[in-house]
Amino acid sequence: MFEELFMTEIVKLAKVGDASKLRTYFITFVLGGPGSGKGTQCAKIAETFGFTHLSAGDLLRNEMSSDSENGVMIHDTIREGRIVPSEVTVSLIHKAIVSSENHKILIDGFPRSDENRIAFERIVGAEPDLVVFFDCPEEEMVKRVLCRNQGRIDDNIETVKKRLKVFNELNLPVINHYSGKGKVHKVNAVGTMEEVFEKVRPIFAALRC
C-alpha cells in the first residue's frame, strides 16, 4: 500500500519491437537556493540509496556547451541570473528520465518556478512523489557559492544576488504548493556535509520505493 501511494506512473517511450514499455518512477524534487548544498546532498543520497541524480543546472550547462540552437540562449540566460524557458529545461529533464534504467530519480534544482512546475506536470504527465527543501540562510549561501570557485559563469556576487532574489520570488511558491499536498520535507542545511546528510538520511531510509 505504501509503495502504491508514493509511486508515479510515467509512460517511457522505449520500444521493444513495436511495444511500448510502461515504466514506474519514483520522482524526488530537491530544492534550495544557490549554495544550499543540494547538489552535494544529492550525490550522497544517490550513492547511499541508489537514486539516479539529475541536475537541472548540469543538463542546461551541458546543452549550453553543445552546438545546439538552444546553447547560446541558455548561456545568456544563466549568465544574467534568469530562468531558462520551462519547455527547454523540461525537455532535457524528460529525456534524461526516460533514458535512465533506474526508476528512482532525484531532480536537483527543479522546478524553479510555478511555470516550471506546471510545464513539468503537463509535459511529463506526473507530479513528484517527494520534495526535499534545503533551507539555508542567505548569507551562508552567498559565502558558499563564492568560496566554491568552480569556474561557473554564475558564481559571482552580482549574479548570486540576482539568483537569490529570483529564488525567493519564484521558487518559494513551488515549495508552498507542494507543502499543501504534504510532499515537502524541509531540511536545515546549516552544518557540515555529514551533519546535513544525517538530517536527510531518515527521510530516504523510510521510503519503500
PDB file of C-alpha atoms in Angstrom:
ATOM      1  CA  MET A   1       0.000   0.000   0.000  1.00  0.00           C
ATOM      2  CA  PHE A   2       2.877   2.342   0.885  1.00  0.00           C
ATOM      3  CA  GLU A   3       4.518   1.796  -2.499  1.00  0.00           C
ATOM      4  CA  GLU A   4       1.229   2.295  -4.353  1.00  0.00           C
ATOM      5  CA  LEU A   5       0.728   5.614  -2.533  1.00  0.00           C
ATOM      6  CA  PHE A   6       4.093   7.024  -3.471  1.00  0.00           C
ATOM      7  CA  MET A   7       4.872   5.625  -6.922  1.00  0.00           C
ATOM      8  CA  THR A   8       4.247   7.699 -10.072  1.00  0.00           C
ATOM      9  CA  GLU A   9       3.304   6.213 -13.422  1.00  0.00           C
ATOM     10  CA  ILE A  10       5.121   7.644 -16.461  1.00  0.00           C
ATOM     11  CA  VAL A  11       4.993   6.231 -19.951  1.00  0.00           C
ATOM     12  CA  LYS A  12       8.516   5.587 -21.176  1.00  0.00           C
ATOM     13  CA  LEU A  13       8.763   5.595 -24.940  1.00  0.00           C
ATOM     14  CA  ALA A  14      11.282   2.792 -25.064  1.00  0.00           C
ATOM     15  CA  LYS A  15      10.352   0.423 -27.859  1.00  0.00           C
ATOM     16  CA  VAL A  16      10.798  -3.329 -27.697  1.00  0.00           C
ATOM     17  CA  GLY A  17       9.843  -4.323 -31.201  1.00  0.00           C
ATOM     18  CA  ASP A  18       6.532  -2.498 -31.665  1.00  0.00           C
ATOM     19  CA  ALA A  19       5.557  -2.492 -27.989  1.00  0.00           C
ATOM     20  CA  SER A  20       5.970   0.463 -25.645  1.00  0.00           C
ATOM     21  CA  LYS A  21       7.050  -0.179 -22.074  1.00  0.00           C
ATOM     22  CA  LEU A  22       5.286   1.374 -19.101  1.00  0.00           C
ATOM     23  CA  ARG A  23       7.871   2.332 -16.527  1.00  0.00           C
ATOM     24  CA  THR A  24       7.109   3.298 -12.957  1.00  0.00           C
ATOM     25  CA  TYR A  25       9.306   6.016 -11.480  1.00  0.00           C
ATOM     26  CA  PHE A  26       9.725   7.438  -8.011  1.00  0.00           C
ATOM     27  CA  ILE A  27      10.462  11.121  -8.599  1.00  0.00           C
ATOM     28  CA  THR A  28      12.013  13.390  -5.990  1.00  0.00           C
ATOM     29  CA  PHE A  29      12.431  17.130  -6.475  1.00  0.00           C
ATOM     30  CA  VAL A  30      15.360  18.551  -4.490  1.00  0.00           C
ATOM     31  CA  LEU A  31      15.059  22.295  -3.946  1.00  0.00           C
ATOM     32  CA  GLY A  32      17.064  25.029  -2.255  1.00  0.00           C
ATOM     33  CA  GLY A  33      18.770  28.288  -3.046  1.00  0.00           C
ATOM     34  CA  PRO A  34      22.186  28.533  -4.749  1.00  0.00           C
ATOM     35  CA  GLY A  35      24.795  27.338  -2.273  1.00  0.00           C
ATOM     36  CA  SER A  36      22.294  25.483  -0.076  1.00  0.00           C
ATOM     37  CA  GLY A  37      24.234  22.256  -0.656  1.00  0.00           C
ATOM     38  CA  LYS A  38      21.519  20.417  -2.556  1.00  0.00           C
ATOM     39  CA  GLY A  39      23.904  19.128  -5.245  1.00  0.00           C
ATOM     40  CA  THR A  40      26.322  17.727  -2.666  1.00  0.00           C
ATOM     41  CA  GLN A  41      23.498  16.085  -0.752  1.00  0.00           C
ATOM     42  CA  CYS A  42      22.003  14.640  -3.943  1.00  0.00           C
ATOM     43  CA  ALA A  43      25.320  12.900  -4.641  1.00  0.00           C
ATOM     44  CA  LYS A  44      25.229  11.387  -1.138  1.00  0.00           C
ATOM     45  CA  ILE A  45      21.579  10.349  -1.496  1.00  0.00           C
ATOM     46  CA  ALA A  46      22.262   8.767  -4.891  1.00  0.00           C
ATOM     47  CA  GLU A  47      25.249   6.835  -3.555  1.00  0.00           C
ATOM     48  CA  THR A  48      23.554   5.692  -0.345  1.00  0.00           C
ATOM     49  CA  PHE A  49      20.042   4.940  -1.552  1.00  0.00           C
ATOM     50  CA  GLY A  50      20.565   4.044  -5.210  1.00  0.00           C
ATOM     51  CA  PHE A  51      18.924   7.018  -6.914  1.00  0.00           C
ATOM     52  CA  THR A  52      19.853   8.484 -10.288  1.00  0.00           C
ATOM     53  CA  HIS A  53      20.849  12.121  -9.764  1.00  0.00           C
ATOM     54  CA  LEU A  54      19.722  14.514 -12.481  1.00  0.00           C
ATOM     55  CA  SER A  55      20.890  18.097 -12.055  1.00  0.00           C
ATOM     56  CA  ALA A  56      18.784  20.598 -13.981  1.00  0.00           C
ATOM     57  CA  GLY A  57      21.731  23.006 -13.904  1.00  0.00           C
ATOM     58  CA  ASP A  58      24.162  20.405 -15.253  1.00  0.00           C
ATOM     59  CA  LEU A  59      21.767  19.399 -18.016  1.00  0.00           C
ATOM     60  CA  LEU A  60      21.442  23.047 -19.034  1.00  0.00           C
ATOM     61  CA  ARG A  61      25.202  23.647 -18.880  1.00  0.00           C
ATOM     62  CA  ASN A  62      25.845  20.534 -20.984  1.00  0.00           C
ATOM     63  CA  GLU A  63      23.342  21.773 -23.548  1.00  0.00           C
ATOM     64  CA  MET A  64      24.920  25.235 -23.379  1.00  0.00           C
ATOM     65  CA  SER A  65      28.325  23.808 -24.275  1.00  0.00           C
ATOM     66  CA  SER A  66      26.928  21.832 -27.210  1.00  0.00           C
ATOM     67  CA  ASP A  67      26.284  23.107 -30.707  1.00  0.00           C
ATOM     68  CA  SER A  68      22.513  23.052 -30.269  1.00  0.00           C
ATOM     69  CA  GLU A  69      20.365  26.018 -31.216  1.00  0.00           C
ATOM     70  CA  ASN A  70      19.415  26.480 -27.566  1.00  0.00           C
ATOM     71  CA  GLY A  71      23.023  26.674 -26.379  1.00  0.00           C
ATOM     72  CA  VAL A  72      23.600  30.426 -26.859  1.00  0.00           C
ATOM     73  CA  MET A  73      20.203  31.305 -25.400  1.00  0.00           C
ATOM     74  CA  ILE A  74      20.853  29.153 -22.323  1.00  0.00           C
ATOM     75  CA  HIS A  75      24.317  30.712 -21.882  1.00  0.00           C
ATOM     76  CA  ASP A  76      22.985  34.267 -21.952  1.00  0.00           C
ATOM     77  CA  THR A  77      20.050  33.454 -19.686  1.00  0.00           C
ATOM     78  CA  ILE A  78      22.163  31.749 -16.987  1.00  0.00           C
ATOM     79  CA  ARG A  79      24.812  34.480 -17.120  1.00  0.00           C
ATOM     80  CA  GLU A  80      22.133  37.076 -16.389  1.00  0.00           C
ATOM     81  CA  GLY A  81      20.722  35.063 -13.490  1.00  0.00           C
ATOM     82  CA  ARG A  82      17.380  34.499 -15.227  1.00  0.00           C
ATOM     83  CA  ILE A  83      15.376  31.288 -15.614  1.00  0.00           C
ATOM     84  CA  VAL A  84      15.668  29.295 -18.838  1.00  0.00           C
ATOM     85  CA  PRO A  85      12.288  28.774 -20.610  1.00  0.00           C
ATOM     86  CA  SER A  86      10.399  25.924 -18.980  1.00  0.00           C
ATOM     87  CA  GLU A  87       9.918  23.899 -22.153  1.00  0.00           C
ATOM     88  CA  VAL A  88      13.684  23.769 -22.748  1.00  0.00           C
ATOM     89  CA  THR A  89      14.522  22.597 -19.226  1.00  0.00           C
ATOM     90  CA  VAL A  90      11.636  20.124 -19.000  1.00  0.00           C
ATOM     91  CA  SER A  91      12.505  18.553 -22.351  1.00  0.00           C
ATOM     92  CA  LEU A  92      16.084  17.962 -21.172  1.00  0.00           C
ATOM     93  CA  ILE A  93      14.903  16.506 -17.855  1.00  0.00           C
ATOM     94  CA  HIS A  94      12.264  14.328 -19.529  1.00  0.00           C
ATOM     95  CA  LYS A  95      14.829  12.954 -21.961  1.00  0.00           C
ATOM     96  CA  ALA A  96      17.175  12.113 -19.075  1.00  0.00           C
ATOM     97  CA  ILE A  97      14.392  10.406 -17.085  1.00  0.00           C
ATOM     98  CA  VAL A  98      13.227   8.145 -19.889  1.00  0.00           C
ATOM     99  CA  SER A  99      16.836   7.315 -20.775  1.00  0.00           C
ATOM    100  CA  SER A 100      17.511   6.085 -17.235  1.00  0.00           C
ATOM    101  CA  GLU A 101      17.439   2.396 -16.370  1.00  0.00           C
ATOM    102  CA  ASN A 102      16.763   3.352 -12.752  1.00  0.00           C
ATOM    103  CA  HIS A 103      13.213   4.007 -11.530  1.00  0.00           C
ATOM    104  CA  LYS A 104      14.409   6.132  -8.569  1.00  0.00           C
ATOM    105  CA  ILE A 105      15.086   9.685  -9.785  1.00  0.00           C
ATOM    106  CA  LEU A 106      16.410  12.765  -7.977  1.00  0.00           C
ATOM    107  CA  ILE A 107      15.830  16.013  -9.869  1.00  0.00           C
ATOM    108  CA  ASP A 108      18.177  18.609  -8.400  1.00  0.00           C
ATOM    109  CA  GLY A 109      17.337  22.313  -8.681  1.00  0.00           C
ATOM    110  CA  PHE A 110      13.986  21.995 -10.418  1.00  0.00           C
ATOM    111  CA  PRO A 111      11.274  23.292 -10.637  1.00  0.00           C
ATOM    112  CA  ARG A 112      12.408  26.874 -10.034  1.00  0.00           C
ATOM    113  CA  SER A 113       9.017  28.489 -10.560  1.00  0.00           C
ATOM    114  CA  ASP A 114       5.323  27.658 -10.758  1.00  0.00           C
ATOM    115  CA  GLU A 115       5.662  27.904 -14.535  1.00  0.00           C
ATOM    116  CA  ASN A 116       8.384  25.218 -14.389  1.00  0.00           C
ATOM    117  CA  ARG A 117       6.202  23.071 -12.152  1.00  0.00           C
ATOM    118  CA  ILE A 118       3.154  23.322 -14.413  1.00  0.00           C
ATOM    119  CA  ALA A 119       5.253  22.614 -17.530  1.00  0.00           C
ATOM    120  CA  PHE A 120       6.796  19.528 -15.899  1.00  0.00           C
ATOM    121  CA  GLU A 121       3.430  18.133 -14.863  1.00  0.00           C
ATOM    122  CA  ARG A 122       1.989  18.836 -18.323  1.00  0.00           C
ATOM    123  CA  ILE A 123       4.885  17.527 -20.426  1.00  0.00           C
ATOM    124  CA  VAL A 124       5.986  14.606 -18.254  1.00  0.00           C
ATOM    125  CA  GLY A 125       2.485  13.821 -17.042  1.00  0.00           C
ATOM    126  CA  ALA A 126       3.452  13.344 -13.405  1.00  0.00           C
ATOM    127  CA  GLU A 127       3.926  15.072 -10.073  1.00  0.00           C
ATOM    128  CA  PRO A 128       6.872  14.397  -7.772  1.00  0.00           C
ATOM    129  CA  ASP A 129       6.389  11.748  -5.110  1.00  0.00           C
ATOM    130  CA  LEU A 130       8.614  13.642  -2.693  1.00  0.00           C
ATOM    131  CA  VAL A 131      10.062  17.159  -2.393  1.00  0.00           C
ATOM    132  CA  VAL A 132      13.144  17.852  -0.259  1.00  0.00           C
ATOM    133  CA  PHE A 133      13.825  21.512   0.519  1.00  0.00           C
ATOM    134  CA  PHE A 134      17.245  22.553   1.870  1.00  0.00           C
ATOM    135  CA  ASP A 135      16.607  25.637   3.984  1.00  0.00           C
ATOM    136  CA  CYS A 136      19.726  27.788   4.348  1.00  0.00           C
ATOM    137  CA  PRO A 137      20.313  31.425   5.446  1.00  0.00           C
ATOM    138  CA  GLU A 138      21.087  33.779   2.584  1.00  0.00           C
ATOM    139  CA  GLU A 139      24.456  34.907   3.983  1.00  0.00           C
ATOM    140  CA  GLU A 140      25.583  31.278   4.251  1.00  0.00           C
ATOM    141  CA  MET A 141      24.541  30.532   0.659  1.00  0.00           C
ATOM    142  CA  VAL A 142      26.419  33.585  -0.667  1.00  0.00           C
ATOM    143  CA  LYS A 143      29.554  32.567   1.239  1.00  0.00           C
ATOM    144  CA  ARG A 144      29.420  29.002  -0.057  1.00  0.00           C
ATOM    145  CA  VAL A 145      28.899  29.996  -3.693  1.00  0.00           C
ATOM    146  CA  LEU A 146      31.757  32.498  -3.678  1.00  0.00           C
ATOM    147  CA  CYS A 147      34.097  30.006  -1.985  1.00  0.00           C
ATOM    148  CA  ARG A 148      33.424  27.005  -4.203  1.00  0.00           C
ATOM    149  CA  ASN A 149      35.314  28.534  -7.188  1.00  0.00           C
ATOM    150  CA  GLN A 150      34.137  26.048  -9.817  1.00  0.00           C
ATOM    151  CA  GLY A 151      34.667  28.457 -12.685  1.00  0.00           C
ATOM    152  CA  ARG A 152      30.956  28.682 -13.423  1.00  0.00           C
ATOM    153  CA  ILE A 153      29.682  31.805 -15.174  1.00  0.00           C
ATOM    154  CA  ASP A 154      27.012  32.279 -12.481  1.00  0.00           C
ATOM    155  CA  ASP A 155      29.390  32.101  -9.475  1.00  0.00           C
ATOM    156  CA  ASN A 156      29.965  35.819  -8.901  1.00  0.00           C
ATOM    157  CA  ILE A 157      28.493  38.153  -6.301  1.00  0.00           C
ATOM    158  CA  GLU A 158      26.245  40.104  -8.667  1.00  0.00           C
ATOM    159  CA  THR A 159      24.744  37.003 -10.264  1.00  0.00           C
ATOM    160  CA  VAL A 160      24.407  35.208  -6.922  1.00  0.00           C
ATOM    161  CA  LYS A 161      22.328  38.073  -5.536  1.00  0.00           C
ATOM    162  CA  LYS A 162      20.134  38.001  -8.644  1.00  0.00           C
ATOM    163  CA  ARG A 163      19.702  34.242  -8.304  1.00  0.00           C
ATOM    164  CA  LEU A 164      18.731  34.548  -4.639  1.00  0.00           C
ATOM    165  CA  LYS A 165      16.179  37.231  -5.483  1.00  0.00           C
ATOM    166  CA  VAL A 166      14.731  35.019  -8.224  1.00  0.00           C
ATOM    167  CA  PHE A 167      14.678  32.053  -5.842  1.00  0.00           C
ATOM    168  CA  ASN A 168      12.780  33.946  -3.162  1.00  0.00           C
ATOM    169  CA  GLU A 169      10.257  35.321  -5.631  1.00  0.00           C
ATOM    170  CA  LEU A 170       9.664  32.240  -7.767  1.00  0.00           C
ATOM    171  CA  ASN A 171      10.810  29.060  -6.006  1.00  0.00           C
ATOM    172  CA  LEU A 172       9.139  29.529  -2.640  1.00  0.00           C
ATOM    173  CA  PRO A 173       5.629  29.408  -4.179  1.00  0.00           C
ATOM    174  CA  VAL A 174       6.546  25.976  -5.585  1.00  0.00           C
ATOM    175  CA  ILE A 175       7.566  24.811  -2.123  1.00  0.00           C
ATOM    176  CA  ASN A 176       4.339  26.199  -0.675  1.00  0.00           C
ATOM    177  CA  HIS A 177       2.308  24.409  -3.376  1.00  0.00           C
ATOM    178  CA  TYR A 178       3.788  21.008  -2.579  1.00  0.00           C
ATOM    179  CA  SER A 179       3.710  21.697   1.164  1.00  0.00           C
ATOM    180  CA  GLY A 180      -0.048  21.999   0.803  1.00  0.00           C
ATOM    181  CA  LYS A 181      -0.040  18.483  -0.646  1.00  0.00           C
ATOM    182  CA  GLY A 182       2.057  17.096   2.212  1.00  0.00           C
ATOM    183  CA  LYS A 183       5.012  16.262  -0.040  1.00  0.00           C
ATOM    184  CA  VAL A 184       7.701  18.593   1.352  1.00  0.00           C
ATOM    185  CA  HIS A 185      10.417  17.639   3.817  1.00  0.00           C
ATOM    186  CA  LYS A 186      12.335  20.737   4.971  1.00  0.00           C
ATOM    187  CA  VAL A 187      15.961  20.158   5.985  1.00  0.00           C
ATOM    188  CA  ASN A 188      18.073  22.660   7.913  1.00  0.00           C
ATOM    189  CA  ALA A 189      21.071  22.969   5.560  1.00  0.00           C
ATOM    190  CA  VAL A 190      23.439  24.595   8.076  1.00  0.00           C
ATOM    191  CA  GLY A 191      26.304  22.346   9.123  1.00  0.00           C
ATOM    192  CA  THR A 192      28.965  20.139   7.581  1.00  0.00           C
ATOM    193  CA  MET A 193      28.142  17.862   4.667  1.00  0.00           C
ATOM    194  CA  GLU A 194      27.908  14.874   7.016  1.00  0.00           C
ATOM    195  CA  GLU A 195      25.843  16.731   9.600  1.00  0.00           C
ATOM    196  CA  VAL A 196      23.298  17.766   6.984  1.00  0.00           C
ATOM    197  CA  PHE A 197      23.207  14.288   5.477  1.00  0.00           C
ATOM    198  CA  GLU A 198      22.330  12.813   8.874  1.00  0.00           C
ATOM    199  CA  LYS A 199      19.209  15.019   8.764  1.00  0.00           C
ATOM    200  CA  VAL A 200      18.444  13.757   5.247  1.00  0.00           C
ATOM    201  CA  ARG A 201      19.079  10.056   5.866  1.00  0.00           C
ATOM    202  CA  PRO A 202      15.865   9.286   7.813  1.00  0.00           C
ATOM    203  CA  ILE A 203      13.693  10.718   5.018  1.00  0.00           C
ATOM    204  CA  PHE A 204      15.018   8.261   2.448  1.00  0.00           C
ATOM    205  CA  ALA A 205      15.571   5.376   4.852  1.00  0.00           C
ATOM    206  CA  ALA A 206      11.811   5.348   5.499  1.00  0.00           C
ATOM    207  CA  LEU A 207      10.907   5.001   1.802  1.00  0.00           C
ATOM    208  CA  ARG A 208       9.967   1.702   0.152  1.00  0.00           C
ATOM    209  CA  CYS A 209      10.325   2.595  -3.499  1.00  0.00           C
TER     210      CYS A 209
END
